[in-house]
Coordinates of N, CA and C and ligand atoms in Angstrom, one line a residue:
M234 N 9.4 13.9 -15.1 CA 8.1 13.9 -14.5 C 8.0 13.2 -13.1
K235 N 7.3 13.8 -12.2 CA 7.3 13.2 -10.9 C 6.0 12.3 -10.8
P236 N 6.1 11.2 -10.1 CA 4.9 10.2 -10.0 C 3.9 10.9 -9.0
Q237 N 2.7 10.9 -9.4 CA 1.6 11.5 -8.5 C 1.1 10.4 -7.5
H238 N 0.8 9.2 -8.1 CA 0.3 8.1 -7.3 C 1.4 7.0 -7.3
V239 N 1.9 6.8 -6.1 CA 2.9 5.8 -5.8 C 2.5 4.6 -4.9
A240 N 2.7 3.4 -5.2 CA 2.3 2.3 -4.3 C 3.6 1.5 -4.0
I241 N 3.5 1.1 -2.7 CA 4.8 0.3 -2.3 C 4.2 -1.1 -1.7
I242 N 4.9 -2.2 -2.2 CA 4.7 -3.5 -1.7 C 5.8 -3.6 -0.7
M243 N 5.4 -3.5 0.6 CA 6.5 -3.4 1.7 C 6.9 -4.8 2.1
D244 N 7.7 -5.5 1.3 CA 8.1 -6.8 1.6 C 9.6 -7.1 2.2
G245 N 9.7 -8.1 3.0 CA 11.0 -8.5 3.4 C 11.3 -8.3 4.9
N246 N 10.2 -8.0 5.7 CA 10.3 -7.8 7.0 C 10.8 -9.1 7.8
G247 N 10.2 -10.3 7.4 CA 10.5 -11.5 8.0 C 12.0 -11.9 7.8
R248 N 12.5 -11.8 6.5 CA 13.8 -12.2 6.2 C 14.8 -11.1 6.9
W249 N 14.4 -9.9 7.1 CA 15.3 -8.9 7.8 C 15.6 -9.4 9.2
A250 N 14.5 -9.8 9.8 CA 14.6 -10.3 11.2 C 15.4 -11.7 11.3
Q251 N 15.0 -12.5 10.4 CA 15.8 -13.9 10.4 C 17.3 -13.6 10.2
R252 N 17.7 -12.7 9.3 CA 19.1 -12.5 9.2 C 19.8 -12.0 10.5
R253 N 19.0 -11.4 11.3 CA 19.6 -10.9 12.6 C 19.2 -12.0 13.7
L254 N 18.8 -13.1 13.4 CA 18.3 -14.2 14.4 C 17.3 -13.5 15.4
L255 N 16.5 -12.7 14.8 CA 15.4 -12.2 15.7 C 14.1 -12.8 15.2
P256 N 13.1 -12.7 16.1 CA 11.7 -13.1 15.7 C 11.2 -12.3 14.6
R257 N 10.3 -12.9 13.8 CA 9.7 -12.1 12.7 C 9.1 -10.8 13.1
S258 N 8.5 -10.9 14.3 CA 7.8 -9.7 14.9 C 8.8 -8.5 14.9
A259 N 10.0 -8.7 15.2 CA 11.0 -7.6 15.3 C 11.1 -7.0 13.9
G260 N 11.1 -7.8 12.9 CA 11.1 -7.3 11.5 C 9.9 -6.5 11.1
H261 N 8.7 -6.9 11.6 CA 7.5 -6.1 11.4 C 7.7 -4.8 12.1
R262 N 8.1 -4.8 13.2 CA 8.3 -3.5 14.0 C 9.3 -2.6 13.3
A263 N 10.3 -3.1 12.7 CA 11.4 -2.3 12.0 C 10.7 -1.8 10.7
G264 N 9.9 -2.6 10.1 CA 9.2 -2.2 8.8 C 8.2 -1.1 9.1
F265 N 7.6 -1.2 10.3 CA 6.6 -0.3 10.7 C 7.3 1.2 10.9
R266 N 8.4 1.2 11.5 CA 9.1 2.5 11.6 C 9.6 3.0 10.3
R267 N 10.0 2.2 9.4 CA 10.4 2.5 8.1 C 9.1 3.1 7.3
M268 N 8.0 2.5 7.5 CA 6.8 3.0 6.8 C 6.5 4.4 7.2
L269 N 6.6 4.7 8.5 CA 6.3 6.0 9.0 C 7.2 7.1 8.4
E270 N 8.5 6.7 8.3 CA 9.5 7.6 7.8 C 9.3 7.9 6.3
L271 N 9.0 6.8 5.6 CA 8.9 6.9 4.1 C 7.6 7.6 3.7
S272 N 6.5 7.4 4.5 CA 5.3 8.0 4.1 C 5.4 9.5 4.2
E273 N 6.0 9.9 5.3 CA 6.2 11.3 5.5 C 7.0 11.9 4.4
Y274 N 8.0 11.3 4.0 CA 9.0 11.8 3.0 C 8.4 11.8 1.6
A275 N 7.6 10.8 1.3 CA 6.9 10.7 -0.1 C 6.1 12.0 -0.2
F276 N 5.4 12.4 0.8 CA 4.5 13.6 0.6 C 5.4 14.9 0.5
E277 N 6.4 14.9 1.3 CA 7.4 16.0 1.1 C 8.0 16.1 -0.3
R278 N 8.1 15.0 -0.9 CA 8.7 15.0 -2.3 C 7.6 15.2 -3.3
G279 N 6.3 15.5 -3.0 CA 5.4 15.9 -3.9 C 4.5 14.8 -4.4
V280 N 4.6 13.6 -3.9 CA 3.6 12.6 -4.2 C 2.2 13.0 -3.6
S281 N 1.2 12.8 -4.4 CA -0.1 13.3 -3.9 C -0.9 12.1 -3.3
C282 N -0.6 10.8 -3.8 CA -1.3 9.7 -3.2 C -0.3 8.6 -3.1
L283 N -0.3 8.0 -1.8 CA 0.7 6.9 -1.5 C -0.1 5.7 -1.0
T284 N 0.0 4.6 -1.7 CA -0.7 3.4 -1.3 C 0.3 2.4 -0.8
L285 N 0.0 1.9 0.4 CA 1.0 1.1 1.1 C 0.3 -0.3 1.2
Y286 N 1.0 -1.4 0.8 CA 0.4 -2.8 0.9 C 0.9 -3.3 2.3
A287 N 0.0 -3.3 3.2 CA 0.4 -3.7 4.6 C 0.0 -5.2 4.9
L288 N -1.1 -5.6 4.4 CA -1.6 -7.0 4.6 C -2.5 -7.5 3.5
S289 N -2.1 -8.6 2.9 CA -2.9 -9.2 1.8 C -3.9 -10.1 2.4
T290 N -4.9 -10.4 1.6 CA -5.9 -11.5 2.0 C -5.2 -12.8 2.2
E291 N -4.2 -13.1 1.4 CA -3.4 -14.4 1.6 C -2.6 -14.3 2.9
N292 N -2.2 -13.2 3.3 CA -1.4 -13.1 4.6 C -2.3 -13.5 5.8
L293 N -3.6 -13.4 5.6 CA -4.5 -13.7 6.7 C -4.4 -15.2 7.1
S294 N -3.7 -16.0 6.2 CA -3.5 -17.4 6.6 C -2.2 -17.7 7.4
R295 N -1.5 -16.6 7.7 CA -0.3 -16.7 8.5 C -0.7 -17.2 9.9
P296 N 0.4 -17.6 10.7 CA 0.0 -18.0 12.1 C -0.6 -16.9 12.9
Q297 N -1.5 -17.2 13.8 CA -2.3 -16.2 14.6 C -1.3 -15.3 15.3
E298 N -0.2 -15.8 15.8 CA 0.8 -15.0 16.6 C 1.2 -13.9 15.8
E299 N 1.6 -14.2 14.5 CA 2.2 -13.1 13.7 C 1.0 -12.1 13.3
L300 N -0.2 -12.6 13.1 CA -1.3 -11.7 12.7 C -1.5 -10.8 13.9
D301 N -1.4 -11.4 15.1 CA -1.7 -10.5 16.3 C -0.7 -9.4 16.4
E302 N 0.5 -9.7 16.1 CA 1.7 -8.7 16.1 C 1.3 -7.6 15.1
L303 N 0.9 -8.0 13.8 CA 0.6 -7.0 12.8 C -0.7 -6.2 13.3
F304 N -1.7 -6.8 13.7 CA -2.9 -6.1 14.2 C -2.5 -5.1 15.2
G305 N -1.6 -5.4 16.1 CA -1.2 -4.5 17.2 C -0.5 -3.3 16.6
L306 N 0.3 -3.6 15.6 CA 0.9 -2.3 14.8 C -0.1 -1.5 14.1
F307 N -1.1 -2.1 13.6 CA -2.2 -1.3 13.0 C -2.9 -0.4 14.0
R308 N -3.2 -1.1 15.2 CA -3.8 -0.3 16.2 C -2.9 0.9 16.7
T309 N -1.7 0.6 16.8 CA -0.7 1.7 17.2 C -0.7 2.8 16.1
Y310 N -0.8 2.4 14.8 CA -0.7 3.3 13.7 C -2.0 4.2 13.8
F311 N -3.2 3.7 13.9 CA -4.3 4.5 13.9 C -4.4 5.4 15.1
A312 N -4.0 4.9 16.3 CA -4.0 5.6 17.5 C -3.0 6.8 17.5
E313 N -1.9 6.5 16.9 CA -0.8 7.7 16.9 C -0.8 8.5 15.7
Q314 N -1.2 8.0 14.5 CA -1.0 8.8 13.3 C -2.2 9.6 12.9
T315 N -3.4 9.2 13.2 CA -4.6 9.8 12.6 C -4.6 11.3 12.8
E316 N -4.3 11.7 14.1 CA -4.4 13.1 14.4 C -3.3 13.9 13.6
R317 N -2.1 13.2 13.7 CA -0.9 13.8 13.0 C -1.2 14.0 11.5
L318 N -1.7 13.0 10.8 CA -2.1 13.2 9.5 C -3.2 14.3 9.2
R319 N -4.1 14.2 10.1 CA -5.2 15.2 9.9 C -4.6 16.6 10.0
E320 N -3.7 16.9 10.9 CA -3.1 18.2 11.0 C -2.3 18.6 9.8
R321 N -1.8 17.6 9.1 CA -1.0 17.9 7.9 C -1.9 17.8 6.6
G322 N -3.2 17.7 6.8 CA -4.1 17.8 5.7 C -4.1 16.6 4.8
I323 N -3.6 15.4 5.4 CA -3.6 14.2 4.7 C -4.7 13.3 5.0
R324 N -5.4 12.8 3.9 CA -6.7 12.0 4.1 C -6.2 10.5 4.1
I325 N -6.8 9.8 5.1 CA -6.5 8.3 5.3 C -7.6 7.6 4.6
L326 N -7.2 6.6 3.9 CA -8.3 5.7 3.2 C -7.7 4.2 3.4
S327 N -8.6 3.3 3.7 CA -8.1 2.0 3.8 C -8.9 1.1 2.8
I328 N -8.1 0.4 2.0 CA -8.7 -0.5 1.0 C -8.5 -1.9 1.3
G329 N -9.5 -2.8 1.0 CA -9.4 -4.2 1.3 C -10.8 -4.6 2.0
D330 N -10.9 -5.9 2.3 CA -12.1 -6.4 2.9 C -12.0 -6.3 4.4
R331 N -12.4 -5.1 4.9 CA -12.2 -4.9 6.3 C -13.0 -5.8 7.3
T332 N -14.0 -6.4 6.7 CA -14.8 -7.4 7.5 C -13.9 -8.5 8.0
L333 N -12.8 -8.7 7.4 CA -11.9 -9.9 7.8 C -11.0 -9.5 9.0
L334 N -11.2 -8.2 9.4 CA -10.3 -7.7 10.5 C -11.0 -7.7 11.9
P335 N -10.3 -7.7 12.9 CA -10.9 -7.5 14.3 C -11.8 -6.4 14.3
A336 N -12.9 -6.4 15.0 CA -13.9 -5.4 15.1 C -13.3 -4.0 15.5
D337 N -12.4 -4.0 16.5 CA -11.9 -2.7 17.0 C -11.1 -2.0 15.9
I338 N -10.4 -2.8 15.0 CA -9.6 -2.2 14.0 C -10.5 -1.6 12.8
Q339 N -11.6 -2.3 12.6 CA -12.6 -1.9 11.7 C -13.1 -0.5 12.1
G340 N -13.4 -0.3 13.4 CA -13.8 1.0 14.0 C -12.8 1.9 13.8
M341 N -11.5 1.6 14.1 CA -10.4 2.6 14.1 C -10.2 3.1 12.7
I342 N -10.4 2.2 11.7 CA -10.3 2.6 10.3 C -11.4 3.6 9.9
S343 N -12.7 3.3 10.2 CA -13.7 4.2 9.8 C -13.5 5.5 10.6
D344 N -13.1 5.5 11.8 CA -12.9 6.7 12.6 C -11.8 7.6 11.9
A345 N -10.7 7.0 11.5 CA -9.5 7.6 10.8 C -10.0 8.2 9.5
E346 N -10.8 7.4 8.7 CA -11.2 7.9 7.5 C -12.2 9.2 7.7
T347 N -13.1 9.1 8.6 CA -14.0 10.2 8.9 C -13.2 11.4 9.4
M348 N -12.3 11.3 10.3 CA -11.7 12.4 10.9 C -10.7 13.1 9.8
T349 N -10.3 12.4 8.8 CA -9.3 13.0 7.9 C -9.9 13.3 6.5
A350 N -11.3 13.1 6.5 CA -11.9 13.1 5.1 C -11.7 14.4 4.4
S351 N -11.6 15.6 5.1 CA -11.5 16.8 4.4 C -10.1 17.2 4.0
G352 N -9.0 16.3 4.3 CA -7.7 16.6 4.0 C -7.5 16.8 2.5
T353 N -6.8 17.8 2.0 CA -6.5 18.0 0.6 C -5.0 18.1 0.2
A354 N -4.1 17.8 1.2 CA -2.7 17.9 1.0 C -2.2 16.6 0.4
G355 N -3.0 15.5 0.5 CA -2.4 14.2 0.0 C -3.4 13.1 0.5
T356 N -3.2 12.0 -0.1 CA -4.1 10.7 0.3 C -3.1 9.6 0.7
L357 N -3.2 9.0 1.9 CA -2.5 7.9 2.3 C -3.5 6.7 2.3
V358 N -3.2 5.7 1.4 CA -4.0 4.6 1.3 C -3.4 3.3 1.9
L359 N -4.1 2.8 2.9 CA -3.5 1.5 3.5 C -4.2 0.3 3.0
A360 N -3.5 -0.5 2.3 CA -4.2 -1.8 1.8 C -4.0 -2.8 2.9
I361 N -5.1 -3.0 3.6 CA -5.2 -4.1 4.7 C -6.2 -5.1 4.4
A362 N -5.9 -6.3 4.5 CA -6.8 -7.5 4.1 C -7.2 -7.2 2.7
Y363 N -6.3 -6.7 1.8 CA -6.5 -6.3 0.5 C -6.1 -7.5 -0.4
G364 N -7.0 -7.7 -1.5 CA -6.6 -8.7 -2.5 C -7.1 -8.2 -3.8
G365 N -6.3 -8.1 -4.8 CA -6.7 -7.6 -6.1 C -7.8 -8.3 -6.8
R366 N -7.8 -9.6 -6.7 CA -8.8 -10.5 -7.3 C -10.1 -10.3 -6.6
Q367 N -10.0 -10.2 -5.3 CA -11.3 -9.9 -4.4 C -11.9 -8.6 -4.9
E368 N -11.0 -7.6 -5.1 CA -11.4 -6.3 -5.4 C -12.2 -6.2 -6.7
I369 N -11.6 -7.0 -7.7 CA -12.3 -7.0 -9.0 C -13.6 -7.8 -9.1
V370 N -13.6 -8.9 -8.3 CA -14.8 -9.7 -8.2 C -15.9 -8.9 -7.6
R371 N -15.5 -8.2 -6.5 CA -16.4 -7.3 -5.8 C -17.0 -6.3 -6.7
A372 N -16.2 -5.7 -7.6 CA -16.7 -4.6 -8.5 C -17.6 -5.3 -9.5
V373 N -17.3 -6.5 -10.0 CA -18.1 -7.1 -11.0 C -19.5 -7.3 -10.3
N374 N -19.5 -7.8 -9.1 CA -20.8 -8.1 -8.4 C -21.6 -6.9 -8.2
R375 N -20.9 -5.8 -7.9 CA -21.7 -4.5 -7.7 C -22.4 -4.1 -9.0
A376 N -21.6 -4.3 -10.1 CA -22.2 -4.0 -11.5 C -23.4 -4.9 -11.7
V377 N -23.2 -6.2 -11.5 CA -24.2 -7.2 -11.8 C -25.5 -6.9 -10.9
K378 N -25.4 -6.5 -9.6 CA -26.4 -6.2 -8.7 C -27.3 -5.1 -9.3
E379 N -26.5 -4.1 -9.9 CA -27.2 -3.0 -10.4 C -27.8 -3.2 -11.8
G380 N -27.5 -4.5 -12.3 CA -28.1 -5.0 -13.5 C -27.6 -4.2 -14.7
R381 N -26.3 -3.8 -14.7 CA -25.9 -2.9 -15.9 C -24.5 -3.4 -16.4
E382 N -24.3 -3.1 -17.7 CA -23.0 -3.3 -18.3 C -22.2 -2.0 -18.0
V383 N -20.8 -2.2 -17.9 CA -20.1 -0.9 -17.5 C -19.0 -0.7 -18.5
T384 N -18.6 0.6 -18.7 CA -17.5 1.0 -19.4 C -16.2 0.8 -18.5
E385 N -15.0 0.9 -19.1 CA -13.8 0.8 -18.3 C -13.8 1.9 -17.3
A386 N -14.3 3.1 -17.6 CA -14.2 4.1 -16.6 C -15.2 3.9 -15.4
E387 N -16.3 3.3 -15.9 CA -17.3 3.0 -14.8 C -16.8 1.9 -13.9
F388 N -16.2 1.0 -14.5 CA -15.7 -0.2 -13.7 C -14.6 0.3 -12.8
S389 N -13.7 1.2 -13.2 CA -12.7 1.7 -12.4 C -13.3 2.3 -11.1
A390 N -14.4 3.0 -11.4 CA -15.0 3.7 -10.3 C -15.6 2.7 -9.2
L391 N -15.9 1.5 -9.6 CA -16.4 0.5 -8.7 C -15.4 -0.1 -7.9
L392 N -14.2 0.1 -8.2 CA -13.0 -0.5 -7.4 C -12.8 0.3 -6.1
Y393 N -12.1 -0.3 -5.1 CA -11.8 0.4 -3.9 C -11.1 1.8 -4.2
T394 N -10.4 1.8 -5.3 CA -9.5 3.0 -5.6 C -10.2 4.0 -6.5
G395 N -11.6 3.8 -6.6 CA -12.4 4.6 -7.5 C -12.1 6.0 -7.7
D396 N -11.8 6.7 -6.5 CA -11.7 8.1 -6.7 C -10.2 8.5 -6.5
L397 N -9.3 7.6 -6.7 CA -7.9 7.9 -6.6 C -7.3 8.2 -8.1
P398 N -6.2 8.9 -8.1 CA -5.5 9.2 -9.4 C -5.0 7.9 -10.0
P399 N -4.7 7.8 -11.3 CA -4.1 6.6 -11.9 C -2.8 6.2 -11.2
L400 N -2.5 4.9 -11.1 CA -1.3 4.5 -10.5 C 0.0 4.8 -11.4
D401 N 0.9 5.5 -10.9 CA 2.1 5.9 -11.8 C 3.2 4.9 -11.6
L402 N 3.5 4.7 -10.3 CA 4.7 3.9 -10.0 C 4.5 2.9 -8.9
L403 N 4.8 1.7 -9.2 CA 4.6 0.6 -8.2 C 6.0 0.0 -7.8
I404 N 6.3 0.2 -6.5 CA 7.6 -0.2 -6.0 C 7.4 -1.6 -5.2
R405 N 8.3 -2.6 -5.4 CA 8.3 -3.7 -4.4 C 9.7 -3.8 -3.9
T406 N 9.8 -3.9 -2.6 CA 11.1 -4.1 -2.0 C 11.1 -5.7 -1.7
G407 N 12.3 -6.1 -1.3 CA 12.5 -7.4 -0.8 C 12.8 -8.5 -1.8
K408 N 13.2 -8.1 -3.0 CA 13.8 -9.0 -3.9 C 12.9 -9.7 -4.9
E409 N 11.6 -10.0 -4.4 CA 10.8 -10.9 -5.3 C 10.3 -9.9 -6.4
T410 N 10.0 -10.5 -7.6 CA 9.5 -9.7 -8.7 C 8.2 -10.1 -9.1
R411 N 7.1 -10.0 -8.2 CA 5.8 -10.4 -8.5 C 4.9 -9.4 -7.8
L412 N 3.6 -9.5 -8.3 CA 2.6 -8.5 -7.7 C 1.9 -9.0 -6.5
S413 N 1.9 -10.3 -6.2 CA 1.3 -10.9 -5.1 C -0.1 -10.3 -4.8
N414 N -0.9 -10.3 -5.9 CA -2.3 -10.0 -5.8 C -2.5 -8.4 -5.4
F415 N -1.6 -7.5 -5.8 CA -1.8 -6.1 -5.4 C -2.2 -5.3 -6.7
L416 N -3.1 -4.5 -6.5 CA -3.6 -3.6 -7.6 C -3.5 -4.1 -8.9
L417 N -4.1 -5.3 -9.2 CA -4.0 -6.0 -10.5 C -4.5 -5.1 -11.6
Y418 N -5.7 -4.6 -11.3 CA -6.4 -3.8 -12.5 C -5.6 -2.4 -12.6
Q419 N -5.3 -1.8 -11.5 CA -4.7 -0.5 -11.5 C -3.2 -0.5 -12.1
S420 N -2.5 -1.6 -12.0 CA -1.2 -1.6 -12.5 C -1.0 -1.8 -14.0
A421 N -2.1 -1.9 -14.7 CA -2.0 -2.1 -16.1 C -0.9 -1.3 -16.8
Y422 N -0.9 0.0 -16.5 CA 0.2 0.9 -17.1 C 1.0 1.6 -16.1
A423 N 1.2 1.0 -14.9 CA 2.0 1.6 -14.0 C 3.4 1.2 -14.3
E424 N 4.4 2.0 -13.9 CA 5.8 1.7 -14.1 C 6.2 0.9 -12.8
L425 N 6.8 -0.3 -13.1 CA 7.2 -1.2 -12.0 C 8.7 -1.0 -11.6
Y426 N 9.0 -1.0 -10.3 CA 10.3 -0.8 -9.8 C 10.6 -1.8 -8.7
F427 N 11.6 -2.7 -8.9 CA 11.9 -3.7 -7.9 C 13.2 -3.4 -7.2
S428 N 13.2 -3.5 -5.9 CA 14.4 -3.3 -5.1 C 14.7 -4.6 -4.4
K429 N 16.1 -4.8 -4.4 CA 16.5 -6.1 -3.6 C 16.5 -5.8 -2.1
K430 N 16.4 -4.6 -1.7 CA 16.6 -4.3 -0.3 C 15.3 -4.8 0.4
L431 N 15.5 -5.3 1.6 CA 14.4 -5.7 2.5 C 13.8 -4.4 3.0
F432 N 12.5 -4.4 3.2 CA 11.8 -3.2 3.5 C 12.4 -2.4 4.7
P433 N 12.7 -3.1 5.8 CA 13.3 -2.2 6.9 C 14.6 -1.5 6.5
D434 N 15.3 -2.0 5.4 CA 16.5 -1.4 4.9 C 16.3 -0.4 3.9
F435 N 15.1 -0.2 3.4 CA 14.8 0.7 2.3 C 14.7 2.1 2.8
T436 N 15.7 2.9 2.5 CA 15.8 4.3 3.0 C 15.1 5.4 2.1
K437 N 15.1 6.6 2.6 CA 14.6 7.7 1.8 C 15.4 7.8 0.5
G438 N 16.7 7.6 0.6 CA 17.6 7.6 -0.5 C 17.2 6.6 -1.6
D439 N 16.8 5.4 -1.1 CA 16.3 4.4 -2.0 C 15.0 4.8 -2.7
L440 N 14.2 5.5 -2.0 CA 12.9 6.0 -2.5 C 13.3 7.0 -3.6
D441 N 14.2 7.9 -3.3 CA 14.7 8.9 -4.3 C 15.1 8.2 -5.6
K442 N 15.9 7.1 -5.4 CA 16.4 6.3 -6.6 C 15.2 5.8 -7.4
A443 N 14.2 5.3 -6.7 CA 13.0 4.9 -7.5 C 12.3 6.0 -8.3
F444 N 12.3 7.2 -7.7 CA 11.7 8.4 -8.3 C 12.5 8.8 -9.5
K445 N 13.8 8.7 -9.3 CA 14.7 9.1 -10.4 C 14.6 8.1 -11.6
A446 N 14.5 6.8 -11.2 CA 14.3 5.8 -12.3 C 13.0 6.1 -13.0
Y447 N 12.0 6.4 -12.3 CA 10.7 6.7 -12.9 C 10.8 7.9 -13.9
S448 N 11.5 8.9 -13.4 CA 11.6 10.1 -14.3 C 12.3 9.9 -15.6
L449 N 13.1 8.8 -15.7 CA 13.8 8.4 -16.9 C 13.0 7.5 -17.7
R450 N 11.9 7.0 -17.3 CA 11.1 6.1 -18.1 C 10.3 6.8 -19.2
D451 N 10.1 6.2 -20.3 CA 9.3 6.7 -21.4 C 7.9 6.1 -21.4
R452 N 6.9 6.7 -20.9 CA 5.6 6.1 -20.7 C 4.8 6.3 -22.1
R453 N 4.8 5.3 -22.9 CA 4.2 5.5 -24.2 C 2.7 5.0 -24.3
F454 N 2.2 4.3 -23.3 CA 0.8 3.9 -23.3 C 0.4 3.3 -24.7
G455 N 1.3 2.5 -25.3 CA 1.0 1.9 -26.5 C 1.3 2.7 -27.8
R456 N 1.5 4.0 -27.6 CA 1.8 4.9 -28.7 C 3.2 4.8 -29.1
I457 N 3.6 5.6 -30.1 CA 5.0 5.6 -30.5 C 5.8 6.7 -30.0
Ligands
IPE30 C1 6.0 -8.1 4.4 O1 7.1 -8.8 4.9 C2 5.0 -7.7 5.4 C3 3.8 -8.5 5.3 C4 3.5 -9.3 4.4 C5 2.8 -8.2 6.3 P1 7.0 -10.4 5.0 O2 6.5 -10.8 6.4 O3 6.4 -11.0 3.9 O4 8.6 -10.7 5.1 P2 9.3 -11.8 4.3 O5 8.9 -11.8 2.9 O6 9.0 -13.1 5.0 O7 10.7 -11.6 4.5
IPE31 C1 3.0 -9.2 -0.3 O1 4.1 -9.9 0.3 C2 2.1 -8.7 0.7 C3 2.6 -7.5 1.5 C4 3.8 -7.0 1.4 C5 1.6 -6.9 2.4 P1 4.1 -11.4 0.6 O2 5.3 -11.6 1.4 O3 2.8 -11.8 1.3 O4 4.1 -12.0 -0.8 P2 4.5 -13.5 -1.3 O5 3.8 -14.5 -0.3 O6 6.0 -13.5 -1.2 O7 4.1 -13.6 -2.7
MG32 MG1 7.1 -11.6 2.0

């Protein structure tokens, strides 16, 4: 079976740069190029929804200089990729608390979402200023505000990922084996795949290996 919804925790950019005695910013730029290559490839391989963890709520406490570098890359991304993705029929969606981002990036995100809204060939989800706990608490508060009790299905619909397919495969690069506040609710039955490779070194072949490993998993969902 092929995974329909794949998510990647793109970790290891800083260490990739440090090993080369380069500034961390060089690692983020290398990771950015890798992200462009892998997102294109994942859709070619039949993935219908690709969710990329680009910036966590916790990452917002990094030094301003590093955040400015990352914000610069997001600006480049939306300026250069929106039209390209629209032509390919890919819908862009950003999840997270975008009010924590610079105003111009908030605008670029809404423009990209609007411009690509009718795409049906796939969905590219960028998790920016995203935190899984924040997402869950936000959903709870939305339900409370409406004064209602919710079922699991209704609760799922209140998450940022409400209209996305269930998460099949969650990949983390960069050696750590933790979720770092990513898709906490959605990963309940996702298959987890950890790679020791730092994200800028994670190739299309490595993504294929992850897909292969997924295809060999037995997803029982609690049954026998
Ligand atoms: C992941 O790489 C990218 C972001 C968190 C934005 P890191 O910057 O966390 O790289 P390491 O973990 O320090 O190597
Ligand atoms: C997770 O990586 C966030 C992203 C890849 C965007 P981190 O580098 O922030 O995770 P920790 O700090 O090692 O848990
Ligand atoms: Mg890291």
